[in-house]
Short mmCIF file of C-alpha atoms and ligand atoms in Angstrom, two decimals:
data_model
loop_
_atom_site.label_atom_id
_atom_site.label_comp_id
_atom_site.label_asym_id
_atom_site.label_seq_id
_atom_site.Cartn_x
_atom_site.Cartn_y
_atom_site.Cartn_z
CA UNK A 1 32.62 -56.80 -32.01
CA UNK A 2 29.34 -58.49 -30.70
CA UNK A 3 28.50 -56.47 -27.76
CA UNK A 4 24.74 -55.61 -28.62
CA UNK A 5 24.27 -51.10 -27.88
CA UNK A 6 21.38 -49.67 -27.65
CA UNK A 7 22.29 -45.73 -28.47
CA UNK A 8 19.34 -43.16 -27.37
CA UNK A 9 18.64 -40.77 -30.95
CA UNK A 10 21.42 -38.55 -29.75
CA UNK A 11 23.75 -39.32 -32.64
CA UNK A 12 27.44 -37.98 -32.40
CA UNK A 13 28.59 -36.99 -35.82
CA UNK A 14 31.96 -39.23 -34.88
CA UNK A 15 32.11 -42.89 -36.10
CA UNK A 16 32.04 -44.55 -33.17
CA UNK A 17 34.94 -47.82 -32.24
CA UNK A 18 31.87 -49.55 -31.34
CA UNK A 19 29.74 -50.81 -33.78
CA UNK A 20 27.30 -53.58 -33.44
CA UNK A 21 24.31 -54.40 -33.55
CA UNK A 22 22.48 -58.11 -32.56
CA UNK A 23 20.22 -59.76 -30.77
CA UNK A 24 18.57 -57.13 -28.53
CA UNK A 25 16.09 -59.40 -26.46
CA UNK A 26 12.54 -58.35 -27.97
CA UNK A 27 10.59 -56.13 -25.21
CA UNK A 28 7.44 -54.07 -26.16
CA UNK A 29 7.39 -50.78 -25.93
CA UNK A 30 6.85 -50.09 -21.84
CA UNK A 31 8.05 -52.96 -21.40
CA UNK A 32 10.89 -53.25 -18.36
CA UNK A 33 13.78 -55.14 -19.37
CA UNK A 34 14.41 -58.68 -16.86
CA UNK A 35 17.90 -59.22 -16.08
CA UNK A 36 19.90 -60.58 -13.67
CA UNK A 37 22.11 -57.15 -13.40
CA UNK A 38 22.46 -53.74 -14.83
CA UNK A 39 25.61 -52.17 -14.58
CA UNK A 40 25.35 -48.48 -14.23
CA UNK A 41 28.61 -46.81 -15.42
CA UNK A 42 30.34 -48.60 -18.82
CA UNK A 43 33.77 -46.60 -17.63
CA UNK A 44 36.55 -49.11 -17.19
CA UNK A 45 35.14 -50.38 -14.03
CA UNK A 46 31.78 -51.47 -15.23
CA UNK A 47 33.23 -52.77 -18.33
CA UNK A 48 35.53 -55.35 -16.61
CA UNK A 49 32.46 -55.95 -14.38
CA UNK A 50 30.85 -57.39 -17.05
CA UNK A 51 33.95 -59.56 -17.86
CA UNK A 52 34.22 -60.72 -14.27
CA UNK A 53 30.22 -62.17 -14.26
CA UNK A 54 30.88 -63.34 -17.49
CA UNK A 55 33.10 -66.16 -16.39
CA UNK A 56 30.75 -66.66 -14.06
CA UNK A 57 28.26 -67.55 -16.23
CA UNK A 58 25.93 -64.15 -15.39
CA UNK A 59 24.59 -61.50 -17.85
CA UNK A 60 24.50 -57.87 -18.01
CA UNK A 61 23.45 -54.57 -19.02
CA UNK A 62 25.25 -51.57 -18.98
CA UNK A 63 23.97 -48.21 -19.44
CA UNK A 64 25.91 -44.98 -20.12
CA UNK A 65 25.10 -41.31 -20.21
CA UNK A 66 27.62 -40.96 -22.63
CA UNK A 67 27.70 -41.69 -26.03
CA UNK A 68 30.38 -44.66 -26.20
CA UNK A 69 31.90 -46.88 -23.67
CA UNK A 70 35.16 -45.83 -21.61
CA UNK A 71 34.08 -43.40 -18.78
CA UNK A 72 36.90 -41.32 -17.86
CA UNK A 73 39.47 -43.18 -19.79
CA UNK A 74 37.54 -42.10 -23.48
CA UNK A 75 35.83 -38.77 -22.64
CA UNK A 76 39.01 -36.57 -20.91
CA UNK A 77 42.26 -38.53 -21.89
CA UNK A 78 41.76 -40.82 -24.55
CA UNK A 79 45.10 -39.90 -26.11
CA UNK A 80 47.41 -40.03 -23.05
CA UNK A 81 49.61 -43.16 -22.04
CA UNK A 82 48.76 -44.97 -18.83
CA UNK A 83 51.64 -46.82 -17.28
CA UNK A 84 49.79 -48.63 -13.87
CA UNK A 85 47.88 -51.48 -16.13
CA UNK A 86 49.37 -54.74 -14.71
CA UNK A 87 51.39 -56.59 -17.52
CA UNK A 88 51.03 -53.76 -19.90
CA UNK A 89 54.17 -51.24 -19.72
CA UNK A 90 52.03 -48.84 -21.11
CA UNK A 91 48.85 -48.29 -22.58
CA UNK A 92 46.80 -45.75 -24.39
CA UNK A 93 43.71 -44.65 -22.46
CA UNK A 94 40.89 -45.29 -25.66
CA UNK A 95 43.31 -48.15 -26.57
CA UNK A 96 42.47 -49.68 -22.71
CA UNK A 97 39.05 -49.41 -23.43
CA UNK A 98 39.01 -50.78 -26.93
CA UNK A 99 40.93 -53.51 -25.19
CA UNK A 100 38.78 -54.44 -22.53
CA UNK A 101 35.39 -54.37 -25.40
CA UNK A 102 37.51 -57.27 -26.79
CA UNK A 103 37.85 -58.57 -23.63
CA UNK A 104 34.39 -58.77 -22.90
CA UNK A 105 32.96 -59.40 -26.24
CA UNK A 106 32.33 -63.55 -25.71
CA UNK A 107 29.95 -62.01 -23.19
CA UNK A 108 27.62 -60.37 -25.29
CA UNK A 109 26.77 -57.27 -22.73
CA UNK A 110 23.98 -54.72 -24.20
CA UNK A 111 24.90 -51.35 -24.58
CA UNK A 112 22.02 -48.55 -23.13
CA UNK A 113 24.55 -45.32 -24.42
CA UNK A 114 23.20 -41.48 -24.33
CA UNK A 115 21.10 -42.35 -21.23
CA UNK A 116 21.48 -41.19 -17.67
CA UNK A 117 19.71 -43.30 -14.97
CA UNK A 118 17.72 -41.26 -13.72
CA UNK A 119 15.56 -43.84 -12.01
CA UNK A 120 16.29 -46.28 -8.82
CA UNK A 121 14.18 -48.52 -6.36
CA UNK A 122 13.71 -51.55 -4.77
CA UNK A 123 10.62 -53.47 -5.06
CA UNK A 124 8.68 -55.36 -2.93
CA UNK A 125 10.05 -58.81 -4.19
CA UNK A 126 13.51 -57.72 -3.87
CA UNK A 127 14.81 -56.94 -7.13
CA UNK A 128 15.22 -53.40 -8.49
CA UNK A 129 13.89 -50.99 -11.12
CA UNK A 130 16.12 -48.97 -12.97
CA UNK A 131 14.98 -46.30 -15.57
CA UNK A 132 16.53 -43.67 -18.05
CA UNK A 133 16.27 -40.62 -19.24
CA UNK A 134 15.20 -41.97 -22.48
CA UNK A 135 12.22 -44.00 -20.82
CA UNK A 136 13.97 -47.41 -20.81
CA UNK A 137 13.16 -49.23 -18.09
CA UNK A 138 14.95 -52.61 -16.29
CA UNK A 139 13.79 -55.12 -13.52
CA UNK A 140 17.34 -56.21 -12.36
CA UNK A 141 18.49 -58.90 -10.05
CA UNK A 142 21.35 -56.73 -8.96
CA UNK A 143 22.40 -53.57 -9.61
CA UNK A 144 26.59 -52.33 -9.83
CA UNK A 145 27.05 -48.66 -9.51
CA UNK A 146 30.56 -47.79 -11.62
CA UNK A 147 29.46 -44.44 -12.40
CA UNK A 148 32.82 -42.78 -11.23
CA UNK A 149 32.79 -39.38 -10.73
CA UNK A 150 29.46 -38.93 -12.08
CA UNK A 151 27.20 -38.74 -15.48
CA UNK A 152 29.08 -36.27 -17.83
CA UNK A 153 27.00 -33.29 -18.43
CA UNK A 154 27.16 -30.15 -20.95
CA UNK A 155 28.76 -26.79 -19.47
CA UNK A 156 26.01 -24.93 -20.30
CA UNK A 157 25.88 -21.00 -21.89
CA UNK A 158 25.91 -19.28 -18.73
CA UNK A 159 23.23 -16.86 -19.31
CA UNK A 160 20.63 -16.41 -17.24
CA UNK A 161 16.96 -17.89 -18.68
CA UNK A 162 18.61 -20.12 -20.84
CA UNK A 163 16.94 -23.22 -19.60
CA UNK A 164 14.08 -22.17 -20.88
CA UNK A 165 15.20 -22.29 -25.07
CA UNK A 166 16.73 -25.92 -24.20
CA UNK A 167 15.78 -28.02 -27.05
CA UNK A 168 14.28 -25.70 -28.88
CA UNK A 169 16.28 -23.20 -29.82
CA UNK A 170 19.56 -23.52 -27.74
CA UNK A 171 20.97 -27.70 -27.99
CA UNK A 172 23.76 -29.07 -25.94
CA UNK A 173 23.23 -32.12 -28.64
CA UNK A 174 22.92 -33.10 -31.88
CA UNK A 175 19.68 -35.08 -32.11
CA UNK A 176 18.13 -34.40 -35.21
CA UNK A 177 20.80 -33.92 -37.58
CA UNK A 178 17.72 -32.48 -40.08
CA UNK A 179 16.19 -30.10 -38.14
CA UNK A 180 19.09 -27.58 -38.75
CA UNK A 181 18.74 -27.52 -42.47
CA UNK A 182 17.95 -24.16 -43.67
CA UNK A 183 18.46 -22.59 -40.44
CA UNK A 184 21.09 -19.62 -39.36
CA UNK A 185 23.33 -21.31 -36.81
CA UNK A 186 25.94 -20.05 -34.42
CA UNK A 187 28.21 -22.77 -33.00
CA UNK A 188 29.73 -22.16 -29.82
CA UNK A 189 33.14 -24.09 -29.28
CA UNK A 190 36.69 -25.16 -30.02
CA UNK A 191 36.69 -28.88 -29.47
CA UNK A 192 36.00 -32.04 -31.88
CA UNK A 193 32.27 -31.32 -31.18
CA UNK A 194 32.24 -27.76 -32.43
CA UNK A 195 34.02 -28.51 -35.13
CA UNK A 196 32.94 -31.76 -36.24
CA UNK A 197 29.31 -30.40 -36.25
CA UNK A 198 30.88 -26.95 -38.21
CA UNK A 199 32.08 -28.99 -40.92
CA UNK A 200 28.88 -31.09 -41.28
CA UNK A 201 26.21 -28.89 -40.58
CA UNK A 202 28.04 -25.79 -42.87
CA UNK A 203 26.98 -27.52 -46.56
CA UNK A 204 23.02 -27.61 -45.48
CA UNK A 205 22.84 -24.66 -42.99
CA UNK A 206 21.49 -21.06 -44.37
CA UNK A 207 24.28 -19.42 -42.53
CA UNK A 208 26.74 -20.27 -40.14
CA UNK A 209 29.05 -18.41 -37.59
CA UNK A 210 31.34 -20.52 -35.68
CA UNK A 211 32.25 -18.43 -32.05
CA UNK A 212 35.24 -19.56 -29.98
CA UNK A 213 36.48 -17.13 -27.12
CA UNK A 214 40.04 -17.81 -28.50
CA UNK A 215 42.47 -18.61 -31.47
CA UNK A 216 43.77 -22.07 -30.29
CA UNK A 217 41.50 -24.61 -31.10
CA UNK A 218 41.20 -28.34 -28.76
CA UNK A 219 39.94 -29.81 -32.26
CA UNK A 220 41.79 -32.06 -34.47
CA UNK A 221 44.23 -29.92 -36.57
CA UNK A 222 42.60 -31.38 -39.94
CA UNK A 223 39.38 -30.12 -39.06
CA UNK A 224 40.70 -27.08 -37.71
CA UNK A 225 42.21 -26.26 -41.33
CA UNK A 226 39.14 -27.49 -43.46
CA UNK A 227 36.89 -24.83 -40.82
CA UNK A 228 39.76 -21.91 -41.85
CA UNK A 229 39.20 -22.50 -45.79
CA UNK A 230 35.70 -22.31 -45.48
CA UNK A 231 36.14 -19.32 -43.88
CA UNK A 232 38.44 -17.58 -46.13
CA UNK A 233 36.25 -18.76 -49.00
CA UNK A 234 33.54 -16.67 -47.74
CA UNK A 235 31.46 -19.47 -46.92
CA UNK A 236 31.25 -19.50 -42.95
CA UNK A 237 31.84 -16.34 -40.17
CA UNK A 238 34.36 -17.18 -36.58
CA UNK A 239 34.82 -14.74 -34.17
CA UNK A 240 36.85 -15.09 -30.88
CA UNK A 241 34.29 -14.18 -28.50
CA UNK A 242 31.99 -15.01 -25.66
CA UNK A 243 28.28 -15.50 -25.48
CA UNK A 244 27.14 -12.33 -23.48
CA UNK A 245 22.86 -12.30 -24.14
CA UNK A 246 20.40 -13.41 -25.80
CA UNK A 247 18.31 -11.22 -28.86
CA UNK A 248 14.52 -11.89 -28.00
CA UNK A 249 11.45 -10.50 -29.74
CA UNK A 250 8.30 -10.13 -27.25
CA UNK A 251 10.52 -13.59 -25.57
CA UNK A 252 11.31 -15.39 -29.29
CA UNK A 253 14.56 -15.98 -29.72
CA UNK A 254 16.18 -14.24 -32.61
CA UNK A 255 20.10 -14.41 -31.69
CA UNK A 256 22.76 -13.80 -29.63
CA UNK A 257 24.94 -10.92 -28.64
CA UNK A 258 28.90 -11.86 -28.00
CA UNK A 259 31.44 -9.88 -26.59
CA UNK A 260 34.64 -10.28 -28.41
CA UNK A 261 38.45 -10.13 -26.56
CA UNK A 262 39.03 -6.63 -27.92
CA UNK A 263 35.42 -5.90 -25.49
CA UNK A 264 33.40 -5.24 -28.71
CA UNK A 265 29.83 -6.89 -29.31
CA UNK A 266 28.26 -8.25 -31.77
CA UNK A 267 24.92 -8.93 -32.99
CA UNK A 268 24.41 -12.33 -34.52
CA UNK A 269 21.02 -13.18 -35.67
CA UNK A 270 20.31 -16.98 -35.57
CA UNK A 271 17.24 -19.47 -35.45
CA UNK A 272 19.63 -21.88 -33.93
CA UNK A 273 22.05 -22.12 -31.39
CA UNK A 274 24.42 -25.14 -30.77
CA UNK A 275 26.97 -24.74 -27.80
CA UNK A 276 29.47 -27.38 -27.31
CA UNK A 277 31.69 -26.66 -24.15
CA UNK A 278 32.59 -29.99 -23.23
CA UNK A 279 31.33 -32.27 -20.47
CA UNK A 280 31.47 -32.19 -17.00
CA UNK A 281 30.90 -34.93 -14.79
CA UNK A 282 27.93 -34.90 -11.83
CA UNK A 283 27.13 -37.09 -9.12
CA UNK A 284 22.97 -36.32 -9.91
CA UNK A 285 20.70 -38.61 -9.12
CA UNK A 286 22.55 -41.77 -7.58
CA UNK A 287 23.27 -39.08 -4.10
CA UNK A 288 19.38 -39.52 -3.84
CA UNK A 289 18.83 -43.08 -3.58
CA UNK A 290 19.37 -43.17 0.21
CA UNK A 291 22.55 -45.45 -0.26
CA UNK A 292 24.74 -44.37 2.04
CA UNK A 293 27.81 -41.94 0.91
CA UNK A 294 30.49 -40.27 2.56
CA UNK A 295 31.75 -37.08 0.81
CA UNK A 296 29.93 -37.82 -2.07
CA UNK A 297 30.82 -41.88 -2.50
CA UNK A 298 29.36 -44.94 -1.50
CA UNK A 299 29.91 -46.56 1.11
CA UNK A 300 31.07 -50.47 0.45
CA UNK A 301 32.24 -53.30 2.62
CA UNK A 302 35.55 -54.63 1.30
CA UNK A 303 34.51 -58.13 1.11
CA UNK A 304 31.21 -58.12 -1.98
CA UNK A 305 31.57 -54.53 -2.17
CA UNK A 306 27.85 -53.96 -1.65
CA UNK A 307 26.53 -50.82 -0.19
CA UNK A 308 24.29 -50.22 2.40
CA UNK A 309 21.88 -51.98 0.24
CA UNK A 310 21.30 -55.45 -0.27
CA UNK A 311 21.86 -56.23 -3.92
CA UNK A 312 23.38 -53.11 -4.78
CA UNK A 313 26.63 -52.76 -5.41
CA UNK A 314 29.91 -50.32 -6.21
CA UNK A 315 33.04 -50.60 -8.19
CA UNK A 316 35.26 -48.26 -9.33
CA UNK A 317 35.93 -44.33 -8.17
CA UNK A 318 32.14 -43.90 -7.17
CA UNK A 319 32.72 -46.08 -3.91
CA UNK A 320 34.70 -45.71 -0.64
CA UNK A 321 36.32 -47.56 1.84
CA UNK A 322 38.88 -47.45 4.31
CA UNK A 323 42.00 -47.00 2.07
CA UNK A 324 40.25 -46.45 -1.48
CA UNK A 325 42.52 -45.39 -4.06
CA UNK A 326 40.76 -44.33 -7.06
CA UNK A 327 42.75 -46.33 -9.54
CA UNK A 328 41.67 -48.50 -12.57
CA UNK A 329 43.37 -51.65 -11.05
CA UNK A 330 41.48 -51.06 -7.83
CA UNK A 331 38.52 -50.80 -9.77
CA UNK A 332 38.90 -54.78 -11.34
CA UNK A 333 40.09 -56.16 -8.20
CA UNK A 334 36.82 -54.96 -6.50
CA UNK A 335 34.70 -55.95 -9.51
CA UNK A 336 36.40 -59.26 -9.47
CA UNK A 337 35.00 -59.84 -5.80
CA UNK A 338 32.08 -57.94 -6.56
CA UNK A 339 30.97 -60.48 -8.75
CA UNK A 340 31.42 -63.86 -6.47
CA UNK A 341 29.26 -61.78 -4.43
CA UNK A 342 26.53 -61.05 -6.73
CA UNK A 343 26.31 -64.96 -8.27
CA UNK A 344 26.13 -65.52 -4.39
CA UNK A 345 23.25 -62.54 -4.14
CA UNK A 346 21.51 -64.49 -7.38
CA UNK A 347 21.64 -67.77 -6.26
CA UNK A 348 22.10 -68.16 -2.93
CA UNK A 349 22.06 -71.91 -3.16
CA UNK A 350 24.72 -72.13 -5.94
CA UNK A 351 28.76 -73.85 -4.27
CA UNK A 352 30.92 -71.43 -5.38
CA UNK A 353 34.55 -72.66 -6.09
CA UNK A 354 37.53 -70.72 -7.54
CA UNK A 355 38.15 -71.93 -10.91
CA UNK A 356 41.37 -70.40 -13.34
CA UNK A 357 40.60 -69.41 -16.54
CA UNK A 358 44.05 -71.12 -18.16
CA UNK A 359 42.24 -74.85 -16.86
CA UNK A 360 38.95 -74.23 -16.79
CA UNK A 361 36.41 -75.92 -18.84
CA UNK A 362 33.05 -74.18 -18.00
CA UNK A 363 35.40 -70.91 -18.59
CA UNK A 364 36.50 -71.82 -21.68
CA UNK A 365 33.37 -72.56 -22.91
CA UNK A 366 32.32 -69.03 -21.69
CA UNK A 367 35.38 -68.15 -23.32
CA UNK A 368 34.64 -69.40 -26.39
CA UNK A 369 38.07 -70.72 -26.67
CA UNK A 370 38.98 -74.33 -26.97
CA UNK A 371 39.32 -76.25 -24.20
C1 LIG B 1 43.69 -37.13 -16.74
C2 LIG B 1 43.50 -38.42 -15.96
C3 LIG B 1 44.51 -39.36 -15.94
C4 LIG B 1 44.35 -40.56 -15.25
N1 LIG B 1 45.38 -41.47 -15.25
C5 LIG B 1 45.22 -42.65 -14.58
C6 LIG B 1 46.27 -43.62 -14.55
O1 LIG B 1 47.35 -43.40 -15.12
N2 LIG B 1 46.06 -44.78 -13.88
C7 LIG B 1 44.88 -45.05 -13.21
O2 LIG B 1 44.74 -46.12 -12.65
N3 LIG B 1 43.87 -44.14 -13.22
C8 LIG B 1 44.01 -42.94 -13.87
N4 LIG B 1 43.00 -42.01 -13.85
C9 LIG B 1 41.77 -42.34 -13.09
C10 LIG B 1 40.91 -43.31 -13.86
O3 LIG B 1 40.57 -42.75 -15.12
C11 LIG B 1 39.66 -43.61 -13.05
O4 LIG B 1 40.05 -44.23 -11.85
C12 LIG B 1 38.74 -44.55 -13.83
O5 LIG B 1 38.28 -43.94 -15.01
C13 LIG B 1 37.55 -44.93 -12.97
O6 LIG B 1 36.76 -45.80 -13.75
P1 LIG B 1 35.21 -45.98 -13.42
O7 LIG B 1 34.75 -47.01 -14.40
O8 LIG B 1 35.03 -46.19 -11.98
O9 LIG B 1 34.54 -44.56 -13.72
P2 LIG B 1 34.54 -43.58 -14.96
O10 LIG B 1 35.68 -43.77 -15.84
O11 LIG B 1 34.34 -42.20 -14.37
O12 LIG B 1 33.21 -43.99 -15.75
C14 LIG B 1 31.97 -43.85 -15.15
C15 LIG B 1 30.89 -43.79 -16.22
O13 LIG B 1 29.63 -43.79 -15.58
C16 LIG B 1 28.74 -42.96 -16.30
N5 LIG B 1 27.66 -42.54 -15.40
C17 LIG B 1 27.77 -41.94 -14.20
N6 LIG B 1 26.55 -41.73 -13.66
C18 LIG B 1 25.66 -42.20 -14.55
C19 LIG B 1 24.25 -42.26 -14.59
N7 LIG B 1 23.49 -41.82 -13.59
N8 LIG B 1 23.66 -42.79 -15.68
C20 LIG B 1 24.40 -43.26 -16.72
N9 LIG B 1 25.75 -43.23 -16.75
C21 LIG B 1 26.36 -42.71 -15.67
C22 LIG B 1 29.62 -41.80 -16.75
O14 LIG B 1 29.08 -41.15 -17.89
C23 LIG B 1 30.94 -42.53 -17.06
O15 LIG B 1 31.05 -42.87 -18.43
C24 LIG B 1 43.14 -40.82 -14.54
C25 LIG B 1 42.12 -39.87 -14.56
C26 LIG B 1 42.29 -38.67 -15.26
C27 LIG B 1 41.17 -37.67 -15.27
#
């Protein structure tokens, strides 16, 4: 695939469906990033965004707090079958998004993953800054909000002063694959994550005790079974427990009590803990940009699907209207319109005409397909 990602250092140990790697336009470091839009939100919205300004002949860059592309779609169902795609009877959820990558692939979009925009305003000249959590920055013509129902966060440990061992001692992520070498590690977790990490952090760790509150495990079965040998060889601890408090030394941290289903606890000395309770998805920082919402959406028009904001615009579950039904093929219908209204936005002076893809020529060519 030639979409071009940019991934922040926050490497999942999971190959990834997308790969790829080209032609990221050369900006020093600092540097904002021109384009003519950034698409916040690469969920199944913002990815057929990109296809719909793409025939158009317009160029984007989508960002994602998430790891890979897919929103909703790859991150709580992949695996389930979705029946409402026109013209496809039925369709995995990871296989809709792997679907639409191909779909947009003549388009070359550039992939910002494992960053949250954290960042929004207009400037004086009329386009907008956008910036990440990672420090990248963009001056964008337009801006489409298809962040859904909001940037997937950790569930965090629930115990109170935790905040303050975040990246240090206590990691929602896997940045630094490295730094956990030699260490004792707990693992909190029964998903893909938990496991995945078990598996490749158990060879180099110093110790390692895997904690899940119970016996069922969300992980794949495979991984599930290799975790159970290594246990039964002697070579890793799991316990079916809860985190209950943290062991601290005049405020170091030195490990973590848990409190077992039978109500017993346990002391569990560790350098480093890793807790991986899933995502869950917040609204954040886009309900502070002084668009206008209404129970927690934005507010579009049903004609560009702009907000209350010139240049700024919403597709997907994130927006609202009179009769919004927060379906994927409500989402492409308003990104369809969305982007008429954006070229319009861009370049005011520019006819626009309805042209079909099957006849086409300036499509095609887009297309890459011959005419
Ligand atoms: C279990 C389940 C089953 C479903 N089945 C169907 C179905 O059969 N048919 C159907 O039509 N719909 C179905 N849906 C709904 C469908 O998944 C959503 O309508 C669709 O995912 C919305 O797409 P989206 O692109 O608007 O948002 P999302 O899929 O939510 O993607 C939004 C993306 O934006 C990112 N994001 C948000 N804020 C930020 C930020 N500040 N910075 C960076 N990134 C950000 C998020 O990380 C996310 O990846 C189902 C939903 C669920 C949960």
């Amino acid at each position: 695939m030639r979409a071009r990602v940019r991934r922040s250092t926050m490497a999942a140990p999971i190959a990834l469906e997308v790969t790829v790697l080209s032609e990221i336009p050369a900006t020093a470091p600092g540097q904002a990033i021109a384009t003519e839009v950034v698409i916040i939100g690469a969920g199944p919205c913002g990815l057929f965004q990109v296809f719909e300004l793409g025939l158009l002949g317009i160029g984007a860059h989508l960002i994602d707090s998430l790891q890979h592309p897919g929103g909703q779609c790859a991150e709580l169902y992949p695996q389930k079958p979705i029946y409402d795609i026109p013209a496809l009877p039925v369709c995995g959820a990871q296989e809709l998004v792997d679907r639409l990558l191909k779909q947009i692939e003549p388009f070359h979009p550039t992939f910002h993953l494992g960053q949250e925009v954290v960042e929004f305003k207009r400037q004086e000249n009329g386009r907008f800054h956008v910036g990440t959590s990672t420090g990248t920055t963009f001056d964008a013509g337009t801006v489409v909000i298809a962040a859904g129902v909001g940037s997937f966060q950790p569930r965090r440990i629930g115990i109170e002063g935790s905040e303050a061992f975040e990246g240090s001692k206590l990691h929602y992520r896997v940045k630094n694959s490295s730094s956990f070498h030699g260490q004792h590690l707990v693992v909190f977790g029964g998903g893909d994550s938990a496991l995945d990490w078990t598996l490749e952090l158990l060879p180099k760790a110093r110790s390692l005790t895997l904690v899940h509150r119970r016996p069922e495990y969300r992980a794949a079965p495979a991984s599930v079974a290799k975790m159970q040998d290594h246990v039964a060889a002697g070579r890793m601890k799991v316990y079916e427990a809860l985190p209950h408090s943290f062991i601290l030394d005049n405020g170091a941290l030195r490990g973590i009590n848990i409190k077992a289903r039978d109500g017993a606890t346990h002391a569990l000395a560790a350098d480093q803990l890793l807790v991986f309770f899933g995502l869950h998805p917040k609204v954040g920082a886009i309900a502070a940009w002084g668009l206008e919402l209404l129970f927690k959406a934005l507010k579009v028009d049903t004609e560009k699907f702009q907000t209350s904001l010139a240049g700024v615009f919403a597709v997907g579950d994130i927006n609202t209207y009179p009769g919004k039904k927060k379906l994927i093929l409500s989402g492409f219908h308003e990104a369809a319109l969305a982007a008429f209204a954006i070229q319009h936005h861009l370049y005011p002076q520019k006819k626009q005409f309805l042209q079909y893809t099957t006849t086409s020529p300036i499509m095609h060519q887009r297309l890459g397909v011959p005419d």
